[in-house]
Tab-separated table of C-alpha atoms and ligand atoms in Angstrom:
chain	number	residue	atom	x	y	z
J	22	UNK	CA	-37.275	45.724	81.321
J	23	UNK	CA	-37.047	41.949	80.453
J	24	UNK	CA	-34.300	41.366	78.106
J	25	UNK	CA	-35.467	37.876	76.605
J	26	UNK	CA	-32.862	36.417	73.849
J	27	UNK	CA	-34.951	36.836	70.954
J	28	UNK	CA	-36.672	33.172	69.892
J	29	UNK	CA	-36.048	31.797	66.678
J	30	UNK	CA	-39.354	32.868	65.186
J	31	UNK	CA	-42.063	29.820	65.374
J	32	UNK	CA	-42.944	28.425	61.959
J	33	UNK	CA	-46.794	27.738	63.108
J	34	UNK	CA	-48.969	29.263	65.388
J	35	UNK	CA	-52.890	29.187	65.037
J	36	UNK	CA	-52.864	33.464	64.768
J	37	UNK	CA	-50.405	35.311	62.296
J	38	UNK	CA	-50.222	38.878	63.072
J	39	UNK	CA	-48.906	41.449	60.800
J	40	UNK	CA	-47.735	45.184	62.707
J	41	UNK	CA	-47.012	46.233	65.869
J	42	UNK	CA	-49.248	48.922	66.476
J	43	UNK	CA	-51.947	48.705	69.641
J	44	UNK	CA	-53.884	46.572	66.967
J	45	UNK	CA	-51.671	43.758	66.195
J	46	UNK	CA	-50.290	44.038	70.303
J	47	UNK	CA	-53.440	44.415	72.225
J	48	UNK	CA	-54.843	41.198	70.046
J	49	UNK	CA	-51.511	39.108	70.636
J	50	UNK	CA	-51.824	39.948	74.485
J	51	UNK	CA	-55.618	39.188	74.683
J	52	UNK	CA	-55.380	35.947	72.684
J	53	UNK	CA	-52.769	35.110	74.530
J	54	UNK	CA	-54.505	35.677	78.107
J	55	UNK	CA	-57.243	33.428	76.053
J	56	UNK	CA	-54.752	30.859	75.693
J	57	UNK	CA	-54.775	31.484	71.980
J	58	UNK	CA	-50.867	31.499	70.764
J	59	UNK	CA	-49.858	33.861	68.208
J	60	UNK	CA	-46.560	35.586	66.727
J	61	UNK	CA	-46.473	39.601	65.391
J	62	UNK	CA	-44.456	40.337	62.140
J	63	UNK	CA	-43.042	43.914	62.233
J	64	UNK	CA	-41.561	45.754	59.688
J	65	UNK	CA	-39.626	48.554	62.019
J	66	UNK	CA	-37.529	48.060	64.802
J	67	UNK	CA	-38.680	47.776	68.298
J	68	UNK	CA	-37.230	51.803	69.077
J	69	UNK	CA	-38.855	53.031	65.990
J	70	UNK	CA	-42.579	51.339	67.415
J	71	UNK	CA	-42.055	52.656	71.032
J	72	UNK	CA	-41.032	55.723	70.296
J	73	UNK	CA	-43.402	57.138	67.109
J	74	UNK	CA	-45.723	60.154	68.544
J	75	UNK	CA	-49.300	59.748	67.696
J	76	UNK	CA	-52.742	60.071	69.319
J	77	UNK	CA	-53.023	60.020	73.169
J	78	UNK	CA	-56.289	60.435	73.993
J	79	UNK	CA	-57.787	56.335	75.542
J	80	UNK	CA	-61.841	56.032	75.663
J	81	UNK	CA	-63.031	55.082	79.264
J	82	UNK	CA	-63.772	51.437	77.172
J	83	UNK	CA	-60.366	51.148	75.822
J	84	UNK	CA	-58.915	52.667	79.382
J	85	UNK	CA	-60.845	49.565	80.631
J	86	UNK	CA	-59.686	46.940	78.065
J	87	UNK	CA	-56.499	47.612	78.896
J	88	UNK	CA	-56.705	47.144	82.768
J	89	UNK	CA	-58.561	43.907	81.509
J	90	UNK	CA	-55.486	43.183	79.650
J	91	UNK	CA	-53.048	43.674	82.862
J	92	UNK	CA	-51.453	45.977	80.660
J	93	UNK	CA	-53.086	49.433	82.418
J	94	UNK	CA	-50.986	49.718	85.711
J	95	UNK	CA	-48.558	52.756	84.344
J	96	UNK	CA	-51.574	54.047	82.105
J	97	UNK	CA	-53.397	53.826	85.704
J	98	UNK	CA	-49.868	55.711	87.318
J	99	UNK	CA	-49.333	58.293	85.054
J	100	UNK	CA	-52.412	59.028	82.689
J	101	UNK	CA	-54.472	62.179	82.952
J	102	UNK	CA	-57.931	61.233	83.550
J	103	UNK	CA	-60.092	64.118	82.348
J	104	UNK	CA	-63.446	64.783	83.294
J	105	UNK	CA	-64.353	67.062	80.677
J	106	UNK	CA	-63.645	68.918	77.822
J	107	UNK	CA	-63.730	72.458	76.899
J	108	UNK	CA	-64.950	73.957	73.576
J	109	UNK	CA	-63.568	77.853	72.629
J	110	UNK	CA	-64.962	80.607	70.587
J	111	UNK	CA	-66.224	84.053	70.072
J	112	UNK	CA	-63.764	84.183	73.010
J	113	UNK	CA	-65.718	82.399	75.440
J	114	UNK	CA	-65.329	79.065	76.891
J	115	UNK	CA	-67.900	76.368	76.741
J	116	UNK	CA	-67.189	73.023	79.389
J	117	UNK	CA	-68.433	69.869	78.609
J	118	UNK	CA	-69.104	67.507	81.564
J	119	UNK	CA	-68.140	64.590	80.272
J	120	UNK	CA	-68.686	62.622	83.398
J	121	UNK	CA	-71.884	64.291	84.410
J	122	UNK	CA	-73.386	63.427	81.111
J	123	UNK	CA	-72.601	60.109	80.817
J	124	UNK	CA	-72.759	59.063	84.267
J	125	UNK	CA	-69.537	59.235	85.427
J	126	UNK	CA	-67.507	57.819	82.165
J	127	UNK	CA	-64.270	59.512	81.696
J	128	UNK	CA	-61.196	59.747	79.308
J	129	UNK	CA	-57.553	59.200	79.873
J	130	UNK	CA	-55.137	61.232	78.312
J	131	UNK	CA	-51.715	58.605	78.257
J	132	UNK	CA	-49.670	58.791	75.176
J	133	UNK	CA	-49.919	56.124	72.198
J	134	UNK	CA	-46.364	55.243	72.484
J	135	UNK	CA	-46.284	54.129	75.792
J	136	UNK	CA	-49.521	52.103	74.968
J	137	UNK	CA	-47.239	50.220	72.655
J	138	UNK	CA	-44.332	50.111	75.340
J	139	UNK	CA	-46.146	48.909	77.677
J	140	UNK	CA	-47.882	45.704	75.386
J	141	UNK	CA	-44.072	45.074	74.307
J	142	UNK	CA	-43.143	44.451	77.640
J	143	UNK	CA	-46.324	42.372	78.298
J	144	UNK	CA	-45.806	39.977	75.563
J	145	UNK	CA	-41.778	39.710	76.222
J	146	UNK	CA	-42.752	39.175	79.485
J	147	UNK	CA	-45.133	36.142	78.379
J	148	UNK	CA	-42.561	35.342	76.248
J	149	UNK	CA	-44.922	36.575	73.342
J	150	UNK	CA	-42.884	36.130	69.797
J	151	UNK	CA	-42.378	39.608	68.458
J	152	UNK	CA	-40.560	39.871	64.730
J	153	UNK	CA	-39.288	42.939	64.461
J	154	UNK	CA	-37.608	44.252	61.356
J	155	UNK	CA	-39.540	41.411	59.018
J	156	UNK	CA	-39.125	42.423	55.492
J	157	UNK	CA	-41.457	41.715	52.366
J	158	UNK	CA	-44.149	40.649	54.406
J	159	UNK	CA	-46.272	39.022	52.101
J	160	UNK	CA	-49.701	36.857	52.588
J	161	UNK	CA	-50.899	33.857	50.691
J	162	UNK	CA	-53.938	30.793	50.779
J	163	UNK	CA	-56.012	33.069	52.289
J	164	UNK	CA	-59.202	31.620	51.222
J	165	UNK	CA	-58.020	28.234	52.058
J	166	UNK	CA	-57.270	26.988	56.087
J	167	UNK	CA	-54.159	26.621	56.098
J	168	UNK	CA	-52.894	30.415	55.612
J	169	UNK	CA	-48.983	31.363	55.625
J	170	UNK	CA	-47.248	34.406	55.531
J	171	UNK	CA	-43.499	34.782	54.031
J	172	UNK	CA	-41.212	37.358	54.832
J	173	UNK	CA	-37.092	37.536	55.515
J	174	UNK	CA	-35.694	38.349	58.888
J	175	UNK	CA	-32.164	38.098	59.875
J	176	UNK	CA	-31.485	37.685	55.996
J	177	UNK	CA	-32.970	34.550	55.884
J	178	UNK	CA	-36.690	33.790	53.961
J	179	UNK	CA	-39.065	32.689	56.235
J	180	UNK	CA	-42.953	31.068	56.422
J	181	UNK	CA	-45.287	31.485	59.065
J	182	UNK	CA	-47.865	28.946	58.956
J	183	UNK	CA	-51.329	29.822	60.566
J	184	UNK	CA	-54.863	29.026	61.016
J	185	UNK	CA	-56.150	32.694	60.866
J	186	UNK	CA	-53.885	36.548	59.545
J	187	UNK	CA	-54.912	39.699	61.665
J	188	UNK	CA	-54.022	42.443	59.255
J	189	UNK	CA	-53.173	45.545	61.828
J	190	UNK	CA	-50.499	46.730	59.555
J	191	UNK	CA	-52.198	50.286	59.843
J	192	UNK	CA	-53.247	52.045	56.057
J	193	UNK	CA	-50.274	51.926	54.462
J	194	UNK	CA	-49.268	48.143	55.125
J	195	UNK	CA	-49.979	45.205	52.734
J	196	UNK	CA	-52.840	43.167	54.010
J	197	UNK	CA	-55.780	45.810	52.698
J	198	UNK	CA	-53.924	45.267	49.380
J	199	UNK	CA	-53.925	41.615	49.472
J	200	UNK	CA	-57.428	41.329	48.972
J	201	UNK	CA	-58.760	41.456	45.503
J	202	UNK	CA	-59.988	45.033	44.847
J	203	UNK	CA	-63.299	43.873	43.159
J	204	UNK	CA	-63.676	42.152	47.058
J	205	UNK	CA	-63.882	45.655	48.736
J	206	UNK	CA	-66.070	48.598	48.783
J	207	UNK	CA	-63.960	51.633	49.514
J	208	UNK	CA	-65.250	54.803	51.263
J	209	UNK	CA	-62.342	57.227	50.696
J	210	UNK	CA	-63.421	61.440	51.613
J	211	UNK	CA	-60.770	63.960	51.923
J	212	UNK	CA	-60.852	66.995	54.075
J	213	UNK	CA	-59.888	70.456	52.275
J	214	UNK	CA	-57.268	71.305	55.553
J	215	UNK	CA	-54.465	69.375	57.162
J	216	UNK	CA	-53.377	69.733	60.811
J	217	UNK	CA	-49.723	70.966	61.919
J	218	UNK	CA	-48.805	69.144	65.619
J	219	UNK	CA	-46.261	70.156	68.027
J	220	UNK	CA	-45.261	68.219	70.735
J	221	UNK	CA	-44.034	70.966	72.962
J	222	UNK	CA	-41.581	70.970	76.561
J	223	UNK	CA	-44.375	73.637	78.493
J	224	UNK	CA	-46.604	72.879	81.220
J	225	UNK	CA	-50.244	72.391	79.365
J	226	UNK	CA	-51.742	76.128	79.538
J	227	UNK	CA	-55.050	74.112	80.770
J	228	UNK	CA	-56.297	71.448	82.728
J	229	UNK	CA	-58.552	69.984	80.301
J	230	UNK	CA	-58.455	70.116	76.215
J	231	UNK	CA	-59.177	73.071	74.418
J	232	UNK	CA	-60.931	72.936	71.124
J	233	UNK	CA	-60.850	75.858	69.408
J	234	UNK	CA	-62.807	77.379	66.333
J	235	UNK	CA	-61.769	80.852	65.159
J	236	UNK	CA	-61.693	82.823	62.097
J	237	UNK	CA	-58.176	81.851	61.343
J	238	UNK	CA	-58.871	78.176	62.053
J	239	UNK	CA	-59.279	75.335	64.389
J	240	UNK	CA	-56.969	75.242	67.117
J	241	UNK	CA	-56.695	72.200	69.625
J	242	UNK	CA	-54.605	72.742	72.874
J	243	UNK	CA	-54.219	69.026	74.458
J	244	UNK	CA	-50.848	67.521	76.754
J	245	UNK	CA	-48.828	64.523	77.123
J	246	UNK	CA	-48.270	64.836	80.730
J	247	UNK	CA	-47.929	68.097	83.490
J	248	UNK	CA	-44.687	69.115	81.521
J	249	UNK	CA	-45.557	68.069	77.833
J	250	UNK	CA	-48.070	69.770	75.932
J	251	UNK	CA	-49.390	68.447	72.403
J	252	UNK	CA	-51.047	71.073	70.432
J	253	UNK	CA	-52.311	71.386	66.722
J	254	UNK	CA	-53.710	73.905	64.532
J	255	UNK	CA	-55.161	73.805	60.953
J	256	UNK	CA	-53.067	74.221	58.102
J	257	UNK	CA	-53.565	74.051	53.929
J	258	UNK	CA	-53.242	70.007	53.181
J	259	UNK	CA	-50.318	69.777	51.629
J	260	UNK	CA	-48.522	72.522	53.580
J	261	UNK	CA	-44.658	72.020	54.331
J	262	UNK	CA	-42.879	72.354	57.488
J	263	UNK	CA	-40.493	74.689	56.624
J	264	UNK	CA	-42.855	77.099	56.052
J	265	UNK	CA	-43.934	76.988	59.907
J	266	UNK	CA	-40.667	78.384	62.055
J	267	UNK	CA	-41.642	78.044	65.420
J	268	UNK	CA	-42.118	81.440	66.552
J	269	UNK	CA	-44.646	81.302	63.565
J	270	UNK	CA	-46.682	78.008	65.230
J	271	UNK	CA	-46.481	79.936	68.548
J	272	UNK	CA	-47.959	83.002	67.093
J	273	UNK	CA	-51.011	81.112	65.621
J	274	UNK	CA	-51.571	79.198	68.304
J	275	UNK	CA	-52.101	82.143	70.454
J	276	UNK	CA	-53.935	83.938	68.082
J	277	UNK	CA	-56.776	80.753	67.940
J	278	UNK	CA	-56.875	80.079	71.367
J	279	UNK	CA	-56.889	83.617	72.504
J	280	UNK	CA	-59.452	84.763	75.409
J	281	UNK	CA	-60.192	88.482	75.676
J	282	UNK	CA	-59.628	87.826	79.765
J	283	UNK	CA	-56.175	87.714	79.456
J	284	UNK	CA	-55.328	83.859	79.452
J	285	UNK	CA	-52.517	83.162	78.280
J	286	UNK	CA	-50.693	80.216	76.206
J	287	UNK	CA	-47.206	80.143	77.187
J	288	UNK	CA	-44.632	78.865	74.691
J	289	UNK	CA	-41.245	76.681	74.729
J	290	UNK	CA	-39.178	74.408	73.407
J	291	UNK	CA	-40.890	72.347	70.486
J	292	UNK	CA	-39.896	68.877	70.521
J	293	UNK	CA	-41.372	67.979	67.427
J	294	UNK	CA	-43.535	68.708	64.770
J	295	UNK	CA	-45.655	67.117	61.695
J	296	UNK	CA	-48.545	67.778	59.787
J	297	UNK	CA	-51.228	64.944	59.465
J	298	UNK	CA	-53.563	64.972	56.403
J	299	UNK	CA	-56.893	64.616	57.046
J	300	UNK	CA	-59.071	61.829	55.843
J	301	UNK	CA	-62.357	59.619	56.215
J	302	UNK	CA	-61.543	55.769	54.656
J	303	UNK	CA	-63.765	52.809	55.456
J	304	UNK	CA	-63.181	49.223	53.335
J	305	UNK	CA	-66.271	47.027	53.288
J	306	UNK	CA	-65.597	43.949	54.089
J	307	UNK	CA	-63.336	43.863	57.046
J	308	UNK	CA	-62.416	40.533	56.408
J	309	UNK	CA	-61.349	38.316	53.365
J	310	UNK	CA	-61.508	34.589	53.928
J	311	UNK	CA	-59.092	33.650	56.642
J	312	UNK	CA	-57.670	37.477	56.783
J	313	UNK	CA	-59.407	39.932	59.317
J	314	UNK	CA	-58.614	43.617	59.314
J	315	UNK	CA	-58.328	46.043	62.872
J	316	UNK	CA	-57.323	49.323	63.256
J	317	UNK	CA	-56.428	51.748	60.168
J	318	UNK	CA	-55.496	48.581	58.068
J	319	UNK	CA	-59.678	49.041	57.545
J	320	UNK	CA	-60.069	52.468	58.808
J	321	UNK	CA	-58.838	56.016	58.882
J	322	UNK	CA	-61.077	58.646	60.823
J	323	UNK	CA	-59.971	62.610	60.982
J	324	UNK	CA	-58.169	63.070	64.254
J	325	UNK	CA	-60.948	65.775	65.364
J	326	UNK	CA	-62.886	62.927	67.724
J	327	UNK	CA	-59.203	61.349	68.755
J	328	UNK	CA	-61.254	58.312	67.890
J	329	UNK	CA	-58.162	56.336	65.856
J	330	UNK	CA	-57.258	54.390	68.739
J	331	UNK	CA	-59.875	53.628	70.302
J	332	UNK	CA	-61.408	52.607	67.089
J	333	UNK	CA	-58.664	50.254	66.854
J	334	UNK	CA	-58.665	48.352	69.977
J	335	UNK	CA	-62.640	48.179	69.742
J	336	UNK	CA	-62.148	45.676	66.523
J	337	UNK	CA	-59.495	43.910	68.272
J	338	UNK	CA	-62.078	43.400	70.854
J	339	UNK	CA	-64.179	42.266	68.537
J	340	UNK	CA	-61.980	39.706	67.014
J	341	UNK	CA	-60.488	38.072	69.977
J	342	UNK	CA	-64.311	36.932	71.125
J	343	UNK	CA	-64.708	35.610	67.493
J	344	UNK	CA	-61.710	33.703	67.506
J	345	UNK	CA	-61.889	32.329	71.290
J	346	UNK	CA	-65.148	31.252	70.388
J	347	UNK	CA	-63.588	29.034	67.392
J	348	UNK	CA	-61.117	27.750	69.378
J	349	UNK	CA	-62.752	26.840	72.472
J	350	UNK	CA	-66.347	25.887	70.958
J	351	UNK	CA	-65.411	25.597	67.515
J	352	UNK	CA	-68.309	28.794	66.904
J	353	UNK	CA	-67.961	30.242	63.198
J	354	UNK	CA	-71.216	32.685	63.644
J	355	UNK	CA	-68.981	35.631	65.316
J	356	UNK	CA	-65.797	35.171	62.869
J	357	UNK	CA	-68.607	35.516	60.082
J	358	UNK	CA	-70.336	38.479	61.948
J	359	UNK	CA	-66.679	40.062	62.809
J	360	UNK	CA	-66.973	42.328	60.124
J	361	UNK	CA	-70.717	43.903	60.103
J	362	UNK	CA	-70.399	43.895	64.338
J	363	UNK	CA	-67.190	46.204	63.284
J	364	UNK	CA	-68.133	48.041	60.504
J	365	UNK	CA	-71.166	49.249	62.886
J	366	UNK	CA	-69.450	51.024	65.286
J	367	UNK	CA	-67.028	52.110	62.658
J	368	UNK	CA	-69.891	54.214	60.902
J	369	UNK	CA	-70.946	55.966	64.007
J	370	UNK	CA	-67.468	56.727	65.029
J	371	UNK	CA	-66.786	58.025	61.269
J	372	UNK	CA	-70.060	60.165	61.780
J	373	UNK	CA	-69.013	61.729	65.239
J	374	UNK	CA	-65.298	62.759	64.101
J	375	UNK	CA	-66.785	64.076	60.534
J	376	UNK	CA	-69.274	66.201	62.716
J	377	UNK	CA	-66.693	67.223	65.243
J	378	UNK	CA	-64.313	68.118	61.924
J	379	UNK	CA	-67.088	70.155	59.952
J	380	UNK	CA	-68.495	71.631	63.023
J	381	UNK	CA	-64.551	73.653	64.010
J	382	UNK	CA	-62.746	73.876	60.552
J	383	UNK	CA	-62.802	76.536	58.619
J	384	UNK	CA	-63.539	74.720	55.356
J	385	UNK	CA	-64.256	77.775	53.413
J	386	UNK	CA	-67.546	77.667	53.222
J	387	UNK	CA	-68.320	80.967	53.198
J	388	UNK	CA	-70.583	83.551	55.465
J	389	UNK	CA	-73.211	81.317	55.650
J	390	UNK	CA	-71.492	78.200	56.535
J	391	UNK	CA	-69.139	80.110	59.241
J	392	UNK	CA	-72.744	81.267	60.989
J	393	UNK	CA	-74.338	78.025	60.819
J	394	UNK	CA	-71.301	76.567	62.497
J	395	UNK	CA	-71.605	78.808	65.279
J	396	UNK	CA	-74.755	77.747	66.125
J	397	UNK	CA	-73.919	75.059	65.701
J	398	UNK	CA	-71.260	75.187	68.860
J	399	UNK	CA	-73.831	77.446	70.508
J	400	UNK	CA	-76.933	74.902	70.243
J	401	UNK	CA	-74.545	71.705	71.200
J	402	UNK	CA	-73.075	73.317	74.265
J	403	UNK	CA	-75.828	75.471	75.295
J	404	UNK	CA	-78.351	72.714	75.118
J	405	UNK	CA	-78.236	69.467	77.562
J	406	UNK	CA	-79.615	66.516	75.275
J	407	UNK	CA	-77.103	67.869	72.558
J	408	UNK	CA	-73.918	68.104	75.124
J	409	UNK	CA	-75.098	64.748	76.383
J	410	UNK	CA	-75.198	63.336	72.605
J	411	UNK	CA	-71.577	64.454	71.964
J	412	UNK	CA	-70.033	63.377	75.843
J	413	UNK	CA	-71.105	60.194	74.958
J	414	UNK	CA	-69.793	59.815	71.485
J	415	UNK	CA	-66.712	61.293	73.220
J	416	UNK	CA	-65.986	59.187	76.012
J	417	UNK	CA	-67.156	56.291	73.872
J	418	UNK	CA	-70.163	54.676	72.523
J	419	UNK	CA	-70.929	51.829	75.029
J	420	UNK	CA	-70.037	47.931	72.876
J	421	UNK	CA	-72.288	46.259	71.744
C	25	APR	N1	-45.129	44.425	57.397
C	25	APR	C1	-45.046	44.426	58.760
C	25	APR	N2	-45.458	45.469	59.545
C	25	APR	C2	-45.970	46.531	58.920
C	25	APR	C3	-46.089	46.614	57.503
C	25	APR	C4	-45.643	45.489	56.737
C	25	APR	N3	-45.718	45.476	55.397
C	25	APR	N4	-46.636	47.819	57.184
C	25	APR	C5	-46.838	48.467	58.338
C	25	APR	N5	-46.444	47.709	59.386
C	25	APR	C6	-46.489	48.063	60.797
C	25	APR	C7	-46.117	49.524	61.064
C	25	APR	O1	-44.730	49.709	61.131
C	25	APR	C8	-46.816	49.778	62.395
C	25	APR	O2	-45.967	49.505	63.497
C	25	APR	O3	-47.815	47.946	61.263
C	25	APR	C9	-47.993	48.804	62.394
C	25	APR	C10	-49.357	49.506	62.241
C	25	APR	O4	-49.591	50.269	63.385
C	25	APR	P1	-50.530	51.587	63.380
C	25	APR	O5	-50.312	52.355	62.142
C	25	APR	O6	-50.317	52.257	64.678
C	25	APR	O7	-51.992	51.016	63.259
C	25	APR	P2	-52.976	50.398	64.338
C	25	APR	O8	-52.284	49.410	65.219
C	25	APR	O9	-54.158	50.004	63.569
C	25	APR	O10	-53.320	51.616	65.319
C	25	APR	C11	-54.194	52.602	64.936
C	25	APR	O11	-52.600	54.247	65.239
C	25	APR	O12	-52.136	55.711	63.633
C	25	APR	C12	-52.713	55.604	64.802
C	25	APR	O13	-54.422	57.184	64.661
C	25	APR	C13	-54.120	55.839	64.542
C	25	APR	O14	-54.448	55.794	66.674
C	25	APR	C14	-54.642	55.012	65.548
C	25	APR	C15	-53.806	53.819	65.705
C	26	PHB	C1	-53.871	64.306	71.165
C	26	PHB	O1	-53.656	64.514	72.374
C	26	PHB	O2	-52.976	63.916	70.392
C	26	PHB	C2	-55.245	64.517	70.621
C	26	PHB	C3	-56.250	64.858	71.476
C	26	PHB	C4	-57.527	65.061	70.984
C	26	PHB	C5	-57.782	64.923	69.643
C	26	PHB	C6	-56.751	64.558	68.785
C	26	PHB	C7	-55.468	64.350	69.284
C	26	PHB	O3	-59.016	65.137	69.164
């Protein structure tokens, strides 16, 4: 790794970025490969950023965007690349053919984490300027062009002046909440069920994910890498840890992704463990004068269509043609259209992980709802047009 002396942060640079996520990184490394400078604010320390467990499942686009980023070589090296994907119940397994439906687009199943790694290392390696551990992060003259964004590091007060802010400070950061609220349209629906995740030192019990609907509730069985599995089940929102002991997860687990043939999920060591609420949140507009929003700073989708990501690096996509077009031919048109071009693929991927969500959670709906749900399952992977509908939301809708 390439131990850089940290630069004395720059006090200009034509795009402020606030968070370290794959947003805010994946934009700084594909501006900069544009020849468009820009610095990243971070509230957390690097360790915290590189080492945070989230999704792990990359869209063949996104798989792509990355290699187009020179970033994909240890993706490329030690990422699963998954054909299909399999969909359990009534105790019967139903493949989808990911590949053969979509004509040969796959996914890649290479953790979040070392997504964010490995952009670290590309923009130290550029000698990108990275501020980690930037307090108060706070945004002002937004509607104005001369932007600037104050925040302390090193105990001193600082100002970053800009031309444009990319808010990727994910849902709970401050750049949503600098714009006015009477500016925004919020789209806010909560799901009545949570989901408890292990991360879990056992070889993955299959090749390809499981998703699982049973009577007791949706199970997912998906992996890290040949010795990591990462599985989830559904739980009550609001359910607390303690009240899971592992032998307890283990049980469940087995129970849900149980297969009258005898397979079998082996357990082991669980390496760690959260529950995620589960939620649907779109803000309309994406962008607020000289602020533009990626990632969950704008959107949150339920982690049924493992969609956040990708999601996220599609906007960032997005906005690094806008702004290369206003730098190198001084184009407004796709800055102005950033937001509807976003919000457009946002919708459909809201649509496809609300589907996938209602169509394996118990939500207690009742009889009725539990048998329209299985034919549900039963139409979409018994019929060809509807399997082909869903690989393609699945491996990614193709950009625009
Ligand atoms: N100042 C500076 N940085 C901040 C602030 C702040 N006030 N608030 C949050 N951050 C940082 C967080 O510490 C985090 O590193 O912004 C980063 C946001 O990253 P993510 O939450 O990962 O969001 P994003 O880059 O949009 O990636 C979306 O992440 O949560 C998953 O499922 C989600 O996969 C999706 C992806
Ligand atoms: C994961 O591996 O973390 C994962 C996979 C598929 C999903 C959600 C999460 O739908």
């Amino acid at each position: 790794m390439n131990a850089r002396p940290p630069m004395t942060p720059p006090t200009r640079t034509q795009v402020g970025i606030v968070g370290a996520g794959p947003a805010g990184l994946l934009l700084s490394h594909l501006l900069y490969l544009e020849g468009i400078e820009s610095v990243v604010l971070e509230a957390r320390t690097r360790e915290y950023c590189e080492t945070r467990v989230r999704a792990g499942v990359l869209e063949h686009g996104t798989a792509r965007l990355l290699d187009a980023a020179g970033v994909g070589a240890r993706m490329r090296r030690e990422g699963l690349v998954h054909h299909g994907i399999v969909f359990r119940f009534g105790g019967r397994d139903h493949r989808i053919d990911l590949s053969g439906l979509t004509g040969g687009r796959t996914i890649t199943v290479y953790a979040q984490h070392e997504i964010v790694k490995d952009l670290i290392a590309a923009r130290r390696d550029a000698g990108g300027a990275i501020v980690f551990e930037a307090e108060n992060v706070s945004l002002h003259h937004l509607d104005g062009s001369a932007p600037t964004i104050r925040y302390r590091a090193g105990g001193e007060a600082r100002e970053l002046a800009c031309d444009f802010v990319a808010g990727c400070d994910g849902f709970h950061g401050i750049s949503r909440s600098s714009i006015p609220p009477d500016a925004l349209t919020v789209y806010d629906h909560h799901y009545p069920f949570a989901w408890l995740g292990i991360l879990a030192r056992v070889p993955p019990a299959s090749e390809e994910l499981i998703y699982a609907r049973h009577d007791h509730g949706f199970a997912l069985l998906s992996m890290r890498t040949r010795e990591i599995s990462r599985l989830y089940l559904q739980c009550d929102p609001g359910a607390e840890l303690d009240r899971w002991p592992d032998h307890l997860v283990w049980d469940e687990l087995r129970c849900r992704l149980e297969r009258p043939d005898g397979w079998a999920l082996r357990d082991g060591p669980i390496l760690q463990k959260g529950i995620t609420d589960m939620r649907s949140f779109v803000v309309d507009p994406m962008r607020h004068g000289r602020l533009f929003l990626a990632g969950d700073a704008a959107h949150i989708v339920p982690p049924t269509g493992a969609k956040g990501l990708n999601l996220a690096a599609a906007d960032v996509r997005v906005l690094v043609q806008a702004l290369a077009a206003f730098y190198k031919e001084r184009r407004t048109d796709l800055l102005d259209g950033y937001s509807d071009t976003c919000l457009r693929r946002v919708w459909k991927v809201q649509r496809f992980s609300w589907w996938m969500t209602s169509m394996l959670h118990r939500g207690g709906g009742g009889a009725f709802a539990d048998q329209i749900q299985l034919a549900e399952l039963d139409y979409v992977t018994g019929s060809r047009a509807a399997s082909a509908a869903l690989a393609e939301n699945y491996v990614g809708l193709p950009f625009d």
